[in-house]
JSON list of C-alpha atoms in Angstrom, two decimals:
[
{"chain": "A", "resi": 74, "resn": "UNK", "atom": "CA", "xyz": [215.70, 306.60, 67.14]},
{"chain": "A", "resi": 75, "resn": "UNK", "atom": "CA", "xyz": [212.85, 307.75, 69.35]},
{"chain": "A", "resi": 76, "resn": "UNK", "atom": "CA", "xyz": [211.27, 305.18, 71.64]},
{"chain": "A", "resi": 77, "resn": "UNK", "atom": "CA", "xyz": [207.49, 305.26, 71.37]},
{"chain": "A", "resi": 78, "resn": "UNK", "atom": "CA", "xyz": [205.51, 302.91, 73.59]},
{"chain": "A", "resi": 79, "resn": "UNK", "atom": "CA", "xyz": [201.84, 301.93, 73.76]},
{"chain": "A", "resi": 80, "resn": "UNK", "atom": "CA", "xyz": [201.39, 304.65, 76.37]},
{"chain": "A", "resi": 81, "resn": "UNK", "atom": "CA", "xyz": [202.26, 307.25, 73.74]},
{"chain": "A", "resi": 82, "resn": "UNK", "atom": "CA", "xyz": [199.62, 305.90, 71.35]},
{"chain": "A", "resi": 83, "resn": "UNK", "atom": "CA", "xyz": [196.54, 305.81, 73.62]},
{"chain": "A", "resi": 84, "resn": "UNK", "atom": "CA", "xyz": [195.00, 309.16, 72.74]},
{"chain": "A", "resi": 85, "resn": "UNK", "atom": "CA", "xyz": [194.85, 311.14, 69.53]},
{"chain": "A", "resi": 86, "resn": "UNK", "atom": "CA", "xyz": [196.74, 314.04, 71.11]},
{"chain": "A", "resi": 87, "resn": "UNK", "atom": "CA", "xyz": [199.58, 311.85, 72.37]},
{"chain": "A", "resi": 88, "resn": "UNK", "atom": "CA", "xyz": [199.81, 310.06, 68.99]},
{"chain": "A", "resi": 89, "resn": "UNK", "atom": "CA", "xyz": [200.13, 313.39, 67.19]},
{"chain": "A", "resi": 90, "resn": "UNK", "atom": "CA", "xyz": [202.77, 314.53, 69.68]},
{"chain": "A", "resi": 91, "resn": "UNK", "atom": "CA", "xyz": [204.68, 311.28, 69.14]},
{"chain": "A", "resi": 92, "resn": "UNK", "atom": "CA", "xyz": [204.75, 311.83, 65.38]},
{"chain": "A", "resi": 93, "resn": "UNK", "atom": "CA", "xyz": [206.53, 315.15, 65.88]},
{"chain": "A", "resi": 94, "resn": "UNK", "atom": "CA", "xyz": [209.32, 313.28, 67.67]},
{"chain": "A", "resi": 95, "resn": "UNK", "atom": "CA", "xyz": [209.98, 311.01, 64.70]},
{"chain": "A", "resi": 96, "resn": "UNK", "atom": "CA", "xyz": [212.74, 311.64, 62.17]},
{"chain": "A", "resi": 97, "resn": "UNK", "atom": "CA", "xyz": [211.51, 313.39, 59.00]},
{"chain": "A", "resi": 98, "resn": "UNK", "atom": "CA", "xyz": [211.74, 310.27, 56.86]},
{"chain": "A", "resi": 99, "resn": "UNK", "atom": "CA", "xyz": [209.08, 308.53, 59.03]},
{"chain": "A", "resi": 100, "resn": "UNK", "atom": "CA", "xyz": [206.69, 311.43, 59.64]},
{"chain": "A", "resi": 101, "resn": "UNK", "atom": "CA", "xyz": [204.70, 311.24, 56.38]},
{"chain": "A", "resi": 102, "resn": "UNK", "atom": "CA", "xyz": [203.97, 307.54, 56.79]},
{"chain": "A", "resi": 103, "resn": "UNK", "atom": "CA", "xyz": [203.13, 307.98, 60.48]},
{"chain": "A", "resi": 104, "resn": "UNK", "atom": "CA", "xyz": [200.69, 310.77, 59.57]},
{"chain": "A", "resi": 105, "resn": "UNK", "atom": "CA", "xyz": [199.02, 308.50, 57.01]},
{"chain": "A", "resi": 106, "resn": "UNK", "atom": "CA", "xyz": [198.70, 305.78, 59.62]},
{"chain": "A", "resi": 107, "resn": "UNK", "atom": "CA", "xyz": [197.20, 308.27, 62.09]},
{"chain": "A", "resi": 108, "resn": "UNK", "atom": "CA", "xyz": [194.54, 309.19, 59.52]},
{"chain": "A", "resi": 109, "resn": "UNK", "atom": "CA", "xyz": [193.65, 305.51, 59.13]},
{"chain": "A", "resi": 110, "resn": "UNK", "atom": "CA", "xyz": [193.51, 305.12, 62.93]},
{"chain": "A", "resi": 111, "resn": "UNK", "atom": "CA", "xyz": [191.19, 308.12, 63.18]},
{"chain": "A", "resi": 112, "resn": "UNK", "atom": "CA", "xyz": [188.89, 306.57, 60.58]},
{"chain": "A", "resi": 113, "resn": "UNK", "atom": "CA", "xyz": [188.90, 303.23, 62.41]},
{"chain": "A", "resi": 114, "resn": "UNK", "atom": "CA", "xyz": [188.14, 304.99, 65.71]},
{"chain": "A", "resi": 115, "resn": "UNK", "atom": "CA", "xyz": [185.23, 306.82, 64.09]},
{"chain": "A", "resi": 116, "resn": "UNK", "atom": "CA", "xyz": [183.85, 303.58, 62.66]},
{"chain": "A", "resi": 117, "resn": "UNK", "atom": "CA", "xyz": [184.16, 301.90, 66.05]},
{"chain": "A", "resi": 118, "resn": "UNK", "atom": "CA", "xyz": [182.16, 304.69, 67.66]},
{"chain": "A", "resi": 119, "resn": "UNK", "atom": "CA", "xyz": [179.44, 304.31, 65.01]},
{"chain": "A", "resi": 120, "resn": "UNK", "atom": "CA", "xyz": [179.32, 300.55, 65.57]},
{"chain": "A", "resi": 121, "resn": "UNK", "atom": "CA", "xyz": [179.14, 301.04, 69.34]},
{"chain": "A", "resi": 122, "resn": "UNK", "atom": "CA", "xyz": [176.17, 303.38, 68.86]},
{"chain": "A", "resi": 123, "resn": "UNK", "atom": "CA", "xyz": [174.44, 300.79, 66.67]},
{"chain": "A", "resi": 124, "resn": "UNK", "atom": "CA", "xyz": [175.07, 298.16, 69.33]},
{"chain": "A", "resi": 125, "resn": "UNK", "atom": "CA", "xyz": [173.63, 300.40, 72.05]},
{"chain": "A", "resi": 126, "resn": "UNK", "atom": "CA", "xyz": [170.51, 301.01, 69.95]},
{"chain": "A", "resi": 127, "resn": "UNK", "atom": "CA", "xyz": [170.05, 297.28, 69.36]},
{"chain": "A", "resi": 128, "resn": "UNK", "atom": "CA", "xyz": [170.48, 296.64, 73.07]},
{"chain": "A", "resi": 129, "resn": "UNK", "atom": "CA", "xyz": [167.98, 299.37, 74.01]},
{"chain": "A", "resi": 130, "resn": "UNK", "atom": "CA", "xyz": [165.34, 297.81, 71.76]},
{"chain": "A", "resi": 131, "resn": "UNK", "atom": "CA", "xyz": [165.75, 294.47, 73.55]},
{"chain": "A", "resi": 132, "resn": "UNK", "atom": "CA", "xyz": [166.66, 295.68, 77.05]},
{"chain": "A", "resi": 133, "resn": "UNK", "atom": "CA", "xyz": [164.87, 293.03, 79.12]},
{"chain": "A", "resi": 134, "resn": "UNK", "atom": "CA", "xyz": [166.23, 290.22, 76.93]},
{"chain": "A", "resi": 135, "resn": "UNK", "atom": "CA", "xyz": [169.75, 291.63, 77.18]},
{"chain": "A", "resi": 136, "resn": "UNK", "atom": "CA", "xyz": [169.52, 292.04, 80.96]},
{"chain": "A", "resi": 137, "resn": "UNK", "atom": "CA", "xyz": [168.48, 288.41, 81.27]},
{"chain": "A", "resi": 138, "resn": "UNK", "atom": "CA", "xyz": [171.43, 287.29, 79.15]},
{"chain": "A", "resi": 139, "resn": "UNK", "atom": "CA", "xyz": [173.85, 289.55, 81.02]},
{"chain": "A", "resi": 140, "resn": "UNK", "atom": "CA", "xyz": [172.71, 288.08, 84.34]},
{"chain": "A", "resi": 141, "resn": "UNK", "atom": "CA", "xyz": [174.75, 285.00, 83.41]},
{"chain": "A", "resi": 142, "resn": "UNK", "atom": "CA", "xyz": [178.26, 285.13, 84.89]},
{"chain": "A", "resi": 143, "resn": "UNK", "atom": "CA", "xyz": [180.91, 286.34, 82.45]},
{"chain": "A", "resi": 144, "resn": "UNK", "atom": "CA", "xyz": [178.48, 287.68, 79.85]},
{"chain": "A", "resi": 145, "resn": "UNK", "atom": "CA", "xyz": [178.90, 291.33, 78.90]},
{"chain": "A", "resi": 146, "resn": "UNK", "atom": "CA", "xyz": [177.31, 293.65, 76.37]},
{"chain": "A", "resi": 147, "resn": "UNK", "atom": "CA", "xyz": [179.07, 292.37, 73.24]},
{"chain": "A", "resi": 148, "resn": "UNK", "atom": "CA", "xyz": [178.57, 288.70, 74.11]},
{"chain": "A", "resi": 149, "resn": "UNK", "atom": "CA", "xyz": [174.92, 289.31, 74.97]},
{"chain": "A", "resi": 150, "resn": "UNK", "atom": "CA", "xyz": [174.43, 290.95, 71.58]},
{"chain": "A", "resi": 151, "resn": "UNK", "atom": "CA", "xyz": [176.08, 287.98, 69.86]},
{"chain": "A", "resi": 152, "resn": "UNK", "atom": "CA", "xyz": [173.82, 285.57, 71.76]},
{"chain": "A", "resi": 153, "resn": "UNK", "atom": "CA", "xyz": [170.78, 287.69, 70.94]},
{"chain": "A", "resi": 154, "resn": "UNK", "atom": "CA", "xyz": [171.73, 287.70, 67.25]},
{"chain": "A", "resi": 155, "resn": "UNK", "atom": "CA", "xyz": [172.26, 283.94, 67.20]},
{"chain": "A", "resi": 156, "resn": "UNK", "atom": "CA", "xyz": [169.12, 283.01, 69.11]},
{"chain": "A", "resi": 157, "resn": "UNK", "atom": "CA", "xyz": [166.74, 285.44, 67.44]},
{"chain": "A", "resi": 158, "resn": "UNK", "atom": "CA", "xyz": [163.31, 285.85, 69.00]},
{"chain": "A", "resi": 159, "resn": "UNK", "atom": "CA", "xyz": [163.30, 283.62, 72.07]},
{"chain": "A", "resi": 160, "resn": "UNK", "atom": "CA", "xyz": [159.51, 283.75, 72.27]},
{"chain": "A", "resi": 161, "resn": "UNK", "atom": "CA", "xyz": [159.53, 280.91, 69.77]},
{"chain": "A", "resi": 162, "resn": "UNK", "atom": "CA", "xyz": [160.87, 278.59, 72.49]},
{"chain": "A", "resi": 163, "resn": "UNK", "atom": "CA", "xyz": [158.24, 277.26, 74.87]},
{"chain": "A", "resi": 164, "resn": "UNK", "atom": "CA", "xyz": [160.80, 276.66, 77.62]},
{"chain": "A", "resi": 165, "resn": "UNK", "atom": "CA", "xyz": [164.31, 277.53, 78.73]},
{"chain": "A", "resi": 166, "resn": "UNK", "atom": "CA", "xyz": [165.18, 273.89, 78.11]},
{"chain": "A", "resi": 167, "resn": "UNK", "atom": "CA", "xyz": [164.34, 274.22, 74.41]},
{"chain": "A", "resi": 168, "resn": "UNK", "atom": "CA", "xyz": [166.44, 277.38, 74.15]},
{"chain": "A", "resi": 169, "resn": "UNK", "atom": "CA", "xyz": [169.36, 275.66, 75.87]},
{"chain": "A", "resi": 170, "resn": "UNK", "atom": "CA", "xyz": [169.17, 272.72, 73.46]},
{"chain": "A", "resi": 171, "resn": "UNK", "atom": "CA", "xyz": [168.93, 275.04, 70.45]},
{"chain": "A", "resi": 172, "resn": "UNK", "atom": "CA", "xyz": [171.95, 277.05, 71.54]},
{"chain": "A", "resi": 173, "resn": "UNK", "atom": "CA", "xyz": [174.10, 273.96, 72.04]},
{"chain": "A", "resi": 174, "resn": "UNK", "atom": "CA", "xyz": [174.62, 274.56, 75.75]},
{"chain": "A", "resi": 175, "resn": "UNK", "atom": "CA", "xyz": [173.23, 271.09, 76.47]},
{"chain": "A", "resi": 176, "resn": "UNK", "atom": "CA", "xyz": [175.62, 268.35, 75.30]},
{"chain": "A", "resi": 177, "resn": "UNK", "atom": "CA", "xyz": [174.18, 266.20, 72.52]},
{"chain": "A", "resi": 178, "resn": "UNK", "atom": "CA", "xyz": [175.63, 263.60, 70.21]},
{"chain": "A", "resi": 179, "resn": "UNK", "atom": "CA", "xyz": [173.98, 262.76, 66.91]},
{"chain": "A", "resi": 180, "resn": "UNK", "atom": "CA", "xyz": [175.18, 259.63, 65.12]},
{"chain": "A", "resi": 181, "resn": "UNK", "atom": "CA", "xyz": [174.12, 258.78, 61.59]},
{"chain": "A", "resi": 182, "resn": "UNK", "atom": "CA", "xyz": [176.09, 255.99, 59.95]},
{"chain": "A", "resi": 183, "resn": "UNK", "atom": "CA", "xyz": [179.75, 256.95, 60.16]},
{"chain": "A", "resi": 184, "resn": "UNK", "atom": "CA", "xyz": [179.04, 260.62, 60.92]},
{"chain": "A", "resi": 185, "resn": "UNK", "atom": "CA", "xyz": [179.16, 261.87, 64.50]},
{"chain": "A", "resi": 186, "resn": "UNK", "atom": "CA", "xyz": [177.90, 265.37, 65.26]},
{"chain": "A", "resi": 187, "resn": "UNK", "atom": "CA", "xyz": [178.18, 267.06, 68.62]},
{"chain": "A", "resi": 188, "resn": "UNK", "atom": "CA", "xyz": [175.52, 269.72, 68.23]},
{"chain": "A", "resi": 189, "resn": "UNK", "atom": "CA", "xyz": [175.87, 273.46, 67.80]},
{"chain": "A", "resi": 190, "resn": "UNK", "atom": "CA", "xyz": [178.64, 274.96, 69.81]},
{"chain": "A", "resi": 191, "resn": "UNK", "atom": "CA", "xyz": [178.63, 278.63, 68.84]},
{"chain": "A", "resi": 192, "resn": "UNK", "atom": "CA", "xyz": [176.98, 279.89, 72.03]},
{"chain": "A", "resi": 193, "resn": "UNK", "atom": "CA", "xyz": [178.94, 277.43, 74.14]},
{"chain": "A", "resi": 194, "resn": "UNK", "atom": "CA", "xyz": [182.15, 278.74, 72.59]},
{"chain": "A", "resi": 195, "resn": "UNK", "atom": "CA", "xyz": [181.05, 282.34, 73.18]},
{"chain": "A", "resi": 196, "resn": "UNK", "atom": "CA", "xyz": [180.23, 281.74, 76.83]},
{"chain": "A", "resi": 197, "resn": "UNK", "atom": "CA", "xyz": [183.54, 279.98, 77.45]},
{"chain": "A", "resi": 198, "resn": "UNK", "atom": "CA", "xyz": [185.75, 282.44, 75.57]},
{"chain": "A", "resi": 199, "resn": "UNK", "atom": "CA", "xyz": [184.13, 285.79, 76.26]},
{"chain": "A", "resi": 200, "resn": "UNK", "atom": "CA", "xyz": [185.79, 288.38, 78.44]},
{"chain": "A", "resi": 201, "resn": "UNK", "atom": "CA", "xyz": [182.51, 289.82, 79.59]}
]
């Protein structure tokens, strides 16, 4: 059996070369998988272009978001999508409360809510 590692699968050319090393009984399925990978790669490029266009339209907003430590392009787009038009907030404090970055506990009877945590989760778990 041929040993194929992640290194062999990084580029389209190296993937195609790796398929030629496979025994005949695996080649057809590997070729089908390569076609699916090519389609996924194409879709990813299209999505990246859409993201870049959305970021260009809101460049100053995105730059402000990305000035926060650990926030990259994808996370800034997620924050921008969640927050919407920030002009509706009269202060940064209001925006922080809306996003859930400020801890808040709401108690009503037996129900305890800890506020929205989507943006908080994003900022803690993003890779940039």
